[in-house]
CSV table of C-alpha atoms in Angstrom, one decimal:
chain,number,residue,atom,x,y,z
A,11,UNK,CA,17.2,3.1,26.5
A,12,UNK,CA,17.2,5.5,23.5
A,13,UNK,CA,14.3,4.5,20.9
A,14,UNK,CA,16.3,2.7,17.8
A,15,UNK,CA,13.4,2.3,15.5
A,16,UNK,CA,10.2,4.2,15.4
A,17,UNK,CA,7.4,2.7,12.7
A,18,UNK,CA,5.1,5.2,11.6
A,19,UNK,CA,1.7,3.8,10.6
A,20,UNK,CA,-1.1,4.8,9.3
A,21,UNK,CA,-3.8,4.8,6.5
A,22,UNK,CA,-2.6,6.4,3.0
A,23,UNK,CA,-3.0,10.4,3.1
A,24,UNK,CA,-3.2,10.5,6.8
A,25,UNK,CA,-0.1,12.6,7.4
A,26,UNK,CA,2.8,10.2,7.4
A,27,UNK,CA,5.0,11.8,4.3
A,28,UNK,CA,4.8,15.3,6.0
A,29,UNK,CA,5.6,13.9,9.4
A,30,UNK,CA,8.5,12.7,8.0
A,31,UNK,CA,9.2,15.4,5.8
A,32,UNK,CA,9.0,17.8,9.0
A,33,UNK,CA,11.3,15.5,11.1
A,34,UNK,CA,13.7,15.7,8.5
A,35,UNK,CA,13.8,20.2,8.3
A,36,UNK,CA,14.7,19.2,12.1
A,37,UNK,CA,17.3,17.0,12.3
A,38,UNK,CA,19.0,18.4,9.3
A,39,UNK,CA,22.0,17.0,9.2
A,40,UNK,CA,24.7,15.1,7.0
A,41,UNK,CA,24.4,11.8,9.0
A,42,UNK,CA,20.4,11.7,8.3
A,43,UNK,CA,19.5,10.1,5.0
A,44,UNK,CA,16.0,9.4,3.4
A,45,UNK,CA,15.0,7.1,0.9
A,46,UNK,CA,11.4,6.8,-0.9
A,47,UNK,CA,10.4,3.5,-2.4
A,48,UNK,CA,8.1,5.0,-4.8
A,49,UNK,CA,7.6,3.9,-8.5
A,50,UNK,CA,10.5,5.2,-10.5
A,51,UNK,CA,13.6,4.7,-12.6
A,52,UNK,CA,16.5,7.0,-12.0
A,53,UNK,CA,15.4,10.4,-9.6
A,54,UNK,CA,12.1,11.7,-9.7
A,55,UNK,CA,12.9,14.5,-11.7
A,56,UNK,CA,15.1,12.5,-14.5
A,57,UNK,CA,12.5,12.8,-17.7
A,58,UNK,CA,15.0,10.6,-20.0
A,59,UNK,CA,13.2,7.4,-19.5
A,60,UNK,CA,9.8,7.0,-20.6
A,61,UNK,CA,7.6,3.4,-20.7
A,62,UNK,CA,8.8,1.4,-23.6
A,63,UNK,CA,13.0,2.5,-22.6
A,64,UNK,CA,13.2,-0.8,-20.2
A,65,UNK,CA,11.7,-2.9,-23.4
A,66,UNK,CA,14.3,-1.1,-25.9
A,67,UNK,CA,17.7,-2.7,-24.6
A,68,UNK,CA,18.5,-3.8,-28.1
A,69,UNK,CA,19.1,0.4,-29.2
A,70,UNK,CA,20.8,1.1,-25.9
A,71,UNK,CA,23.0,3.8,-26.0
A,72,UNK,CA,26.6,3.3,-25.5
A,73,UNK,CA,26.8,5.7,-21.9
A,74,UNK,CA,24.1,3.6,-20.5
A,75,UNK,CA,25.1,2.7,-16.9
A,76,UNK,CA,25.7,-1.2,-15.7
A,77,UNK,CA,24.7,-1.4,-12.2
A,78,UNK,CA,28.3,-2.2,-11.2
A,79,UNK,CA,29.0,1.3,-12.6
A,80,UNK,CA,26.8,3.1,-11.2
A,81,UNK,CA,27.3,1.9,-8.0
A,82,UNK,CA,31.4,2.3,-8.0
A,83,UNK,CA,30.5,5.6,-8.9
A,84,UNK,CA,28.0,6.4,-5.8
A,85,UNK,CA,30.8,4.5,-3.7
A,86,UNK,CA,33.8,6.7,-4.7
A,87,UNK,CA,31.5,9.8,-4.3
A,88,UNK,CA,30.5,9.2,-0.5
A,89,UNK,CA,33.7,8.6,1.1
A,90,UNK,CA,37.2,7.2,1.1
A,91,UNK,CA,38.2,4.3,-0.8
A,92,UNK,CA,39.2,2.0,2.2
A,93,UNK,CA,39.8,-2.0,3.0
A,94,UNK,CA,36.4,-1.4,5.7
A,95,UNK,CA,34.7,0.3,3.1
A,96,UNK,CA,35.5,-2.0,0.4
A,97,UNK,CA,34.3,-5.1,3.0
A,98,UNK,CA,30.9,-3.0,4.1
A,99,UNK,CA,29.7,-2.8,0.6
A,100,UNK,CA,30.8,-6.7,-0.7
A,101,UNK,CA,28.6,-7.3,3.1
A,102,UNK,CA,25.8,-5.1,1.3
A,103,UNK,CA,25.7,-7.0,-2.1
A,104,UNK,CA,25.6,-10.8,-0.2
A,105,UNK,CA,22.9,-9.3,2.4
A,106,UNK,CA,20.4,-8.0,-0.7
A,107,UNK,CA,21.5,-10.4,-3.0
A,108,UNK,CA,23.4,-7.6,-5.8
A,109,UNK,CA,26.1,-9.8,-7.4
A,110,UNK,CA,23.3,-11.6,-10.2
A,111,UNK,CA,22.6,-7.8,-10.8
A,112,UNK,CA,25.7,-6.2,-10.8
A,113,UNK,CA,26.5,-6.9,-14.7
A,114,UNK,CA,23.0,-5.6,-15.9
A,115,UNK,CA,22.0,-2.2,-17.1
A,116,UNK,CA,20.4,0.1,-14.8
A,117,UNK,CA,17.1,0.7,-16.9
A,118,UNK,CA,16.9,-3.5,-17.1
A,119,UNK,CA,16.1,-3.7,-13.4
A,120,UNK,CA,13.0,-4.6,-12.4
A,121,UNK,CA,11.2,-2.4,-9.9
A,122,UNK,CA,12.1,-4.4,-7.2
A,123,UNK,CA,15.9,-4.8,-8.2
A,124,UNK,CA,15.7,-1.0,-8.6
A,125,UNK,CA,15.0,-0.6,-4.6
A,126,UNK,CA,17.7,-2.7,-4.0
A,127,UNK,CA,20.1,-0.7,-5.5
A,128,UNK,CA,18.7,2.7,-4.3
A,129,UNK,CA,19.1,1.2,-0.3
A,130,UNK,CA,22.4,-0.1,-1.1
A,131,UNK,CA,23.7,3.8,-2.5
A,132,UNK,CA,22.1,5.2,0.5
A,133,UNK,CA,23.9,2.5,2.6
A,134,UNK,CA,27.1,3.6,1.1
A,135,UNK,CA,27.3,6.8,2.9
A,136,UNK,CA,26.6,5.2,6.5
A,137,UNK,CA,24.2,7.4,8.0
A,138,UNK,CA,23.7,7.7,11.4
A,139,UNK,CA,20.3,8.2,11.0
A,140,UNK,CA,17.8,6.2,8.0
A,141,UNK,CA,14.3,6.9,6.8
A,142,UNK,CA,13.0,4.3,4.7
A,143,UNK,CA,9.5,5.1,3.2
A,144,UNK,CA,7.7,2.3,2.2
A,145,UNK,CA,10.9,0.0,2.3
A,146,UNK,CA,9.0,-3.1,1.7
A,147,UNK,CA,6.7,-2.9,-1.4
A,148,UNK,CA,8.0,-4.2,-4.7
A,149,UNK,CA,10.1,-6.9,-3.0
A,150,UNK,CA,9.5,-10.9,-3.1
A,151,UNK,CA,9.5,-12.6,0.1
A,152,UNK,CA,12.8,-13.3,0.0
A,153,UNK,CA,13.9,-10.2,-0.6
A,154,UNK,CA,11.8,-8.4,2.2
A,155,UNK,CA,13.4,-11.2,4.5
A,156,UNK,CA,16.9,-10.1,3.8
A,157,UNK,CA,15.7,-6.4,3.9
A,158,UNK,CA,14.5,-6.9,7.5
A,159,UNK,CA,17.7,-8.9,8.8
A,160,UNK,CA,19.6,-6.5,7.0
A,161,UNK,CA,17.3,-3.4,9.2
A,162,UNK,CA,17.9,-5.3,12.4
A,163,UNK,CA,21.7,-5.3,12.1
A,164,UNK,CA,22.2,-1.6,11.6
A,165,UNK,CA,19.9,-1.0,14.4
A,166,UNK,CA,22.3,-3.3,16.2
A,167,UNK,CA,25.3,-1.2,15.3
A,168,UNK,CA,23.4,1.7,16.4
A,169,UNK,CA,21.7,3.2,13.5
A,170,UNK,CA,18.6,5.0,14.2
A,171,UNK,CA,15.8,3.6,12.0
A,172,UNK,CA,12.2,5.1,11.1
A,173,UNK,CA,10.2,3.1,8.8
A,174,UNK,CA,6.8,4.5,6.8
A,175,UNK,CA,4.6,1.7,6.7
A,176,UNK,CA,0.9,1.5,5.4
A,177,UNK,CA,0.1,-2.2,6.9
A,178,UNK,CA,0.4,-3.8,10.0
A,179,UNK,CA,2.4,-6.7,8.8
A,180,UNK,CA,4.9,-4.2,7.6
A,181,UNK,CA,5.9,-3.0,11.4
A,182,UNK,CA,8.9,-5.1,12.1
A,183,UNK,CA,9.3,-6.8,15.4
A,184,UNK,CA,12.2,-5.1,16.5
A,185,UNK,CA,10.4,-1.7,16.6
A,186,UNK,CA,10.8,-0.3,20.1
A,187,UNK,CA,8.2,2.3,19.3
A,188,UNK,CA,4.8,3.2,16.9
A,189,UNK,CA,3.5,6.1,16.1
A,190,UNK,CA,0.4,6.0,14.8
A,191,UNK,CA,-0.7,8.6,12.5
A,192,UNK,CA,-4.3,6.9,12.4
A,193,UNK,CA,-6.8,5.5,15.2
A,194,UNK,CA,-5.1,1.8,14.8
A,195,UNK,CA,-8.7,0.2,14.7
A,196,UNK,CA,-9.6,2.2,12.2
A,197,UNK,CA,-6.4,1.7,10.5
A,198,UNK,CA,-7.5,-2.2,10.7
A,199,UNK,CA,-10.9,-1.8,9.6
A,200,UNK,CA,-11.6,-2.7,6.0
A,201,UNK,CA,-13.3,0.3,3.5
A,202,UNK,CA,-16.8,-1.3,1.2
A,203,UNK,CA,-17.3,-1.0,-2.4
A,204,UNK,CA,-20.0,0.3,-3.8
A,205,UNK,CA,-21.6,-1.4,-7.2
A,206,UNK,CA,-19.7,-1.6,-10.4
A,207,UNK,CA,-20.7,0.8,-13.6
A,208,UNK,CA,-23.0,-0.4,-16.3
A,209,UNK,CA,-20.3,-2.6,-18.5
A,210,UNK,CA,-19.2,-1.3,-22.0
A,211,UNK,CA,-18.4,-3.1,-25.1
A,212,UNK,CA,-16.3,-6.1,-24.5
A,213,UNK,CA,-14.1,-8.4,-26.7
A,214,UNK,CA,-15.7,-11.8,-26.8
A,215,UNK,CA,-13.2,-14.2,-27.6
A,216,UNK,CA,-12.6,-18.1,-26.2
A,217,UNK,CA,-9.2,-17.3,-26.3
A,218,UNK,CA,-7.8,-14.0,-25.1
A,219,UNK,CA,-3.8,-15.0,-25.1
A,220,UNK,CA,-1.5,-17.5,-26.8
A,221,UNK,CA,2.1,-17.9,-26.8
A,222,UNK,CA,4.3,-20.6,-28.3
A,223,UNK,CA,7.7,-21.1,-27.3
A,224,UNK,CA,8.2,-17.5,-27.0
A,225,UNK,CA,11.8,-16.6,-26.0
A,226,UNK,CA,13.5,-13.1,-24.8
A,227,UNK,CA,17.1,-12.4,-24.5
A,228,UNK,CA,19.1,-9.3,-24.1
A,229,UNK,CA,22.5,-10.2,-25.4
A,230,UNK,CA,23.8,-12.8,-23.1
A,231,UNK,CA,20.9,-12.6,-20.7
A,232,UNK,CA,18.0,-14.9,-21.4
A,233,UNK,CA,14.5,-13.6,-19.9
A,234,UNK,CA,12.2,-15.9,-21.6
A,235,UNK,CA,12.9,-19.2,-22.6
A,236,UNK,CA,10.6,-21.1,-24.6
A,237,UNK,CA,7.3,-20.1,-22.7
A,238,UNK,CA,4.2,-21.8,-23.8
A,239,UNK,CA,1.2,-19.7,-22.2
A,240,UNK,CA,-2.5,-20.0,-22.7
A,241,UNK,CA,-5.3,-17.7,-20.9
A,242,UNK,CA,-8.6,-18.5,-22.0
A,243,UNK,CA,-11.6,-15.8,-21.7
A,244,UNK,CA,-13.3,-15.7,-17.9
A,245,UNK,CA,-9.6,-16.9,-16.3
A,246,UNK,CA,-8.2,-15.4,-13.4
A,247,UNK,CA,-4.3,-16.1,-13.3
A,248,UNK,CA,-2.0,-15.2,-10.8
A,249,UNK,CA,1.8,-14.3,-11.9
A,250,UNK,CA,4.3,-14.7,-9.6
A,251,UNK,CA,8.2,-15.2,-9.3
A,252,UNK,CA,11.2,-13.6,-7.7
A,253,UNK,CA,12.4,-9.6,-8.6
A,254,UNK,CA,13.7,-9.8,-12.0
A,255,UNK,CA,11.9,-13.4,-13.2
A,256,UNK,CA,10.1,-12.0,-15.9
A,257,UNK,CA,7.2,-11.1,-15.2
A,258,UNK,CA,6.7,-7.4,-16.3
A,259,UNK,CA,8.6,-8.8,-19.4
A,260,UNK,CA,5.9,-11.0,-20.3
A,261,UNK,CA,3.1,-8.4,-19.8
A,262,UNK,CA,5.1,-5.9,-21.6
A,263,UNK,CA,4.8,-8.7,-24.9
A,264,UNK,CA,0.7,-9.3,-24.2
A,265,UNK,CA,0.3,-5.5,-24.4
A,266,UNK,CA,2.6,-4.5,-27.0
A,267,UNK,CA,4.9,-2.2,-25.6
A,268,UNK,CA,7.9,-4.8,-26.0
A,269,UNK,CA,9.6,-4.4,-29.8
A,270,UNK,CA,10.2,-8.1,-29.5
A,271,UNK,CA,6.7,-9.4,-29.1
A,272,UNK,CA,6.3,-8.8,-33.1
A,273,UNK,CA,8.9,-11.3,-33.2
A,274,UNK,CA,7.6,-13.8,-31.1
A,275,UNK,CA,4.7,-16.1,-31.6
A,276,UNK,CA,1.7,-14.4,-29.9
A,277,UNK,CA,-2.1,-14.6,-30.4
A,278,UNK,CA,-4.1,-12.3,-28.5
A,279,UNK,CA,-8.1,-12.1,-28.7
A,280,UNK,CA,-7.9,-14.9,-31.3
A,281,UNK,CA,-5.9,-13.1,-33.8
A,282,UNK,CA,-2.1,-13.7,-34.7
A,283,UNK,CA,0.6,-10.7,-33.4
A,284,UNK,CA,1.5,-8.6,-36.4
A,285,UNK,CA,-1.0,-9.5,-38.9
A,286,UNK,CA,-2.0,-6.2,-39.3
A,287,UNK,CA,-3.3,-4.8,-36.2
A,288,UNK,CA,-2.2,-1.4,-34.5
A,289,UNK,CA,-1.1,-1.3,-30.8
A,290,UNK,CA,-4.0,0.9,-30.5
A,291,UNK,CA,-6.2,-2.0,-31.6
A,292,UNK,CA,-4.5,-4.2,-28.8
A,293,UNK,CA,-4.8,-1.7,-26.5
A,294,UNK,CA,-8.9,-1.2,-26.6
A,295,UNK,CA,-9.5,-4.0,-24.9
A,296,UNK,CA,-7.0,-4.4,-22.1
A,297,UNK,CA,-6.8,-2.4,-18.8
A,298,UNK,CA,-3.2,-2.1,-17.3
A,299,UNK,CA,-1.6,-0.8,-14.4
A,300,UNK,CA,2.3,-1.1,-13.2
A,301,UNK,CA,5.0,0.0,-12.0
A,302,UNK,CA,6.1,1.4,-15.0
A,303,UNK,CA,3.0,2.7,-16.0
A,304,UNK,CA,3.0,4.6,-12.3
A,305,UNK,CA,6.7,6.2,-13.3
A,306,UNK,CA,5.5,7.7,-16.0
A,307,UNK,CA,2.9,10.1,-15.0
A,308,UNK,CA,5.0,12.9,-14.1
A,309,UNK,CA,2.5,15.7,-15.5
A,310,UNK,CA,1.0,17.8,-12.8
A,311,UNK,CA,-2.7,16.9,-14.5
A,312,UNK,CA,-6.1,16.9,-12.0
A,313,UNK,CA,-7.0,12.9,-11.1
A,314,UNK,CA,-10.1,12.5,-13.4
A,315,UNK,CA,-8.0,13.4,-16.5
A,316,UNK,CA,-5.5,10.2,-15.6
A,317,UNK,CA,-8.3,8.1,-14.9
A,318,UNK,CA,-9.9,9.4,-18.2
A,319,UNK,CA,-6.5,8.4,-19.8
A,320,UNK,CA,-7.2,5.1,-19.9
A,321,UNK,CA,-10.2,5.5,-22.3
A,322,UNK,CA,-7.7,7.0,-24.8
A,323,UNK,CA,-4.9,4.2,-23.8
A,324,UNK,CA,-2.3,7.1,-23.7
A,325,UNK,CA,0.0,8.4,-21.0
A,326,UNK,CA,-1.4,11.6,-20.2
A,327,UNK,CA,-4.9,13.1,-21.5
A,328,UNK,CA,-5.1,14.9,-25.3
A,329,UNK,CA,-8.0,14.7,-26.1
A,330,UNK,CA,-11.1,16.8,-23.9
A,331,UNK,CA,-13.5,14.3,-22.9
A,332,UNK,CA,-17.0,14.8,-23.3
A,333,UNK,CA,-19.5,14.7,-20.5
A,334,UNK,CA,-20.5,11.0,-21.0
A,335,UNK,CA,-16.7,10.3,-20.9
A,336,UNK,CA,-16.2,12.2,-17.3
A,337,UNK,CA,-19.7,10.8,-16.0
A,338,UNK,CA,-17.9,7.1,-16.4
A,339,UNK,CA,-14.7,8.5,-14.7
A,340,UNK,CA,-16.6,9.6,-11.9
A,341,UNK,CA,-18.9,6.4,-11.8
A,342,UNK,CA,-15.3,4.7,-11.5
A,343,UNK,CA,-13.8,6.6,-9.4
A,344,UNK,CA,-17.0,6.7,-7.0
A,345,UNK,CA,-16.2,2.9,-6.9
A,346,UNK,CA,-13.0,3.4,-5.4
A,347,UNK,CA,-13.8,5.9,-2.9
A,348,UNK,CA,-11.7,8.7,-4.8
A,349,UNK,CA,-14.7,11.1,-6.7
A,350,UNK,CA,-13.1,13.7,-4.1
A,351,UNK,CA,-10.0,13.2,-5.4
A,352,UNK,CA,-11.3,14.1,-8.9
A,353,UNK,CA,-10.0,17.8,-9.0
A,354,UNK,CA,-6.8,17.4,-7.1
A,355,UNK,CA,-3.5,17.2,-8.6
A,356,UNK,CA,-2.0,13.8,-9.2
A,357,UNK,CA,1.3,14.6,-8.1
A,358,UNK,CA,-0.1,16.1,-5.1
A,359,UNK,CA,-1.7,13.0,-3.9
A,360,UNK,CA,0.2,10.6,-1.6
A,361,UNK,CA,1.6,7.6,-3.5
A,362,UNK,CA,-0.8,5.2,-2.0
A,363,UNK,CA,-3.4,7.4,-3.6
A,364,UNK,CA,-1.6,8.4,-7.1
A,365,UNK,CA,-1.7,4.0,-7.0
A,366,UNK,CA,-5.6,4.1,-6.4
A,367,UNK,CA,-6.6,6.5,-9.0
A,368,UNK,CA,-4.1,4.6,-11.7
A,369,UNK,CA,-5.9,1.3,-10.9
A,370,UNK,CA,-9.3,3.0,-11.4
A,371,UNK,CA,-7.7,4.1,-14.6
A,372,UNK,CA,-7.0,0.1,-15.7
A,373,UNK,CA,-10.7,-0.6,-15.3
A,374,UNK,CA,-12.4,2.9,-16.4
A,375,UNK,CA,-13.3,1.1,-20.2
A,376,UNK,CA,-14.7,-1.8,-18.8
A,377,UNK,CA,-11.9,-3.8,-20.6
A,378,UNK,CA,-12.3,-7.7,-21.7
A,379,UNK,CA,-8.4,-8.0,-20.2
A,380,UNK,CA,-7.4,-6.6,-16.8
A,381,UNK,CA,-3.7,-7.3,-16.3
A,382,UNK,CA,-2.8,-5.7,-12.9
A,383,UNK,CA,1.0,-5.7,-12.0
A,384,UNK,CA,1.2,-5.2,-8.2
A,385,UNK,CA,-1.5,-2.7,-7.8
A,386,UNK,CA,-1.5,-2.8,-4.1
A,387,UNK,CA,1.7,-1.1,-4.7
A,388,UNK,CA,1.6,1.4,-1.4
A,389,UNK,CA,-2.1,0.6,-0.5
A,390,UNK,CA,-2.8,0.4,3.5
A,391,UNK,CA,-4.8,-2.8,4.4
A,392,UNK,CA,-8.4,-1.0,4.0
A,393,UNK,CA,-7.6,0.1,0.2
A,394,UNK,CA,-6.2,-3.6,-0.5
A,395,UNK,CA,-9.2,-4.5,0.9
A,396,UNK,CA,-11.4,-2.4,-1.5
A,397,UNK,CA,-9.5,-3.2,-4.6
A,398,UNK,CA,-9.6,-6.9,-4.1
A,399,UNK,CA,-13.5,-6.9,-3.6
A,400,UNK,CA,-14.0,-4.5,-6.7
A,401,UNK,CA,-11.4,-7.2,-8.9
A,402,UNK,CA,-13.8,-9.6,-7.5
A,403,UNK,CA,-17.1,-8.1,-8.2
A,404,UNK,CA,-15.3,-7.4,-11.7
A,405,UNK,CA,-14.5,-10.9,-12.2
A,406,UNK,CA,-17.9,-12.7,-11.1
A,407,UNK,CA,-18.6,-11.8,-15.0
A,408,UNK,CA,-17.6,-15.0,-16.6
A,409,UNK,CA,-16.2,-13.1,-19.9
A,410,UNK,CA,-13.8,-10.8,-17.7
A,411,UNK,CA,-10.2,-12.6,-17.5
A,412,UNK,CA,-7.8,-11.4,-15.1
A,413,UNK,CA,-4.0,-11.4,-15.1
A,414,UNK,CA,-2.4,-10.5,-11.6
A,415,UNK,CA,1.1,-9.8,-10.2
A,416,UNK,CA,1.9,-9.6,-6.4
A,417,UNK,CA,4.4,-10.8,-4.1
A,418,UNK,CA,2.0,-10.9,-1.4
A,419,UNK,CA,-0.3,-13.9,-1.3
A,420,UNK,CA,-2.6,-12.1,0.8
A,421,UNK,CA,-2.9,-9.5,-1.8
A,422,UNK,CA,-4.7,-12.2,-4.1
A,423,UNK,CA,-8.4,-11.9,-4.4
A,424,UNK,CA,-10.3,-14.9,-4.2
A,425,UNK,CA,-11.3,-15.1,-7.7
A,426,UNK,CA,-8.1,-16.3,-8.6
A,427,UNK,CA,-8.3,-20.1,-10.0
A,428,UNK,CA,-5.0,-20.4,-12.3
A,429,UNK,CA,-1.4,-19.9,-11.4
A,430,UNK,CA,1.7,-19.1,-13.5
A,431,UNK,CA,5.0,-18.8,-11.7
A,432,UNK,CA,8.0,-17.6,-13.5
């Protein structure tokens, strides 16, 4: 029987994507579709989006598309408008829980919701061969189950599937073949972290975050409704919730990336928001990584410059680092086992290597508050364990505070002692 579903598994930078690119050239055909689930809004070349645009919906332009309109245009461009195709489209909406998203602006979608939309647009063309690169990252547990069921149905309908995965748990049970780009035993063996660099100056305050009756609304949509939340120094929080539940919006208020943060009752490090502090004073004590931040790094800079931008709280490095700063960056890159990437171009790294560089950027200034929004995106099992070990070691210091978002319980470090679910 012909192989129908092939999983391609291996460590980050082991050649999975290169293998698929070679395969795509060999399979050159209109019946082949490829989807890379990277951290992106719009297309990979669309530079019109910027880090805060997702939060600036009060100033949204009239031509900004709704999800329903964008999908309708894709539907009409991908084939004839027949009752059968319409029925198939509605079935896709139901299987992936898209109905609730149709009335949203595209730029207001969470990273997980965008992945659903991207998949629907691809399947409209009814390809014979579908190649999915990291299809499950960024999806909540319910969405992962829905996607797995959909892929099984597509296989049963005769579609040939290639699934690129970086974790053993993402290999579906209906896969007919597994192609390993890394020895399987090495694939499952954890890495060990080195000692952490010496601490820099930290901010000491018994109360790190206090939100009182915080509400965020965009038009008729309520994202957060009278939320009160207090985070004290030394606490380690896991923030969870379904795709689109408001997790990243909540964190954007803390980091002052959301314009509505100044209209809310928020105190940070014991100081009330809006009492004269600058955004840079806020960010100076926060280390941050997120899918939105990953999207904003599209310049061809050496990896060490990306890490060093965390010292300046900028996207990109606009001030030359001095030797002490360079050594600080290299020490952290050694801790994350990526010192050999220091002079490599960020855009030439694998998606997993890029994410590790950005996680390193969050730690580089030894922040008092670490905000890690889905930091494990695209990381293989070895590097997941490495990051968890580093987080645990870092949070052993009773002055350090952590907020971490993940859709996978196994990604959470053992230091987690508080939880908030939206």
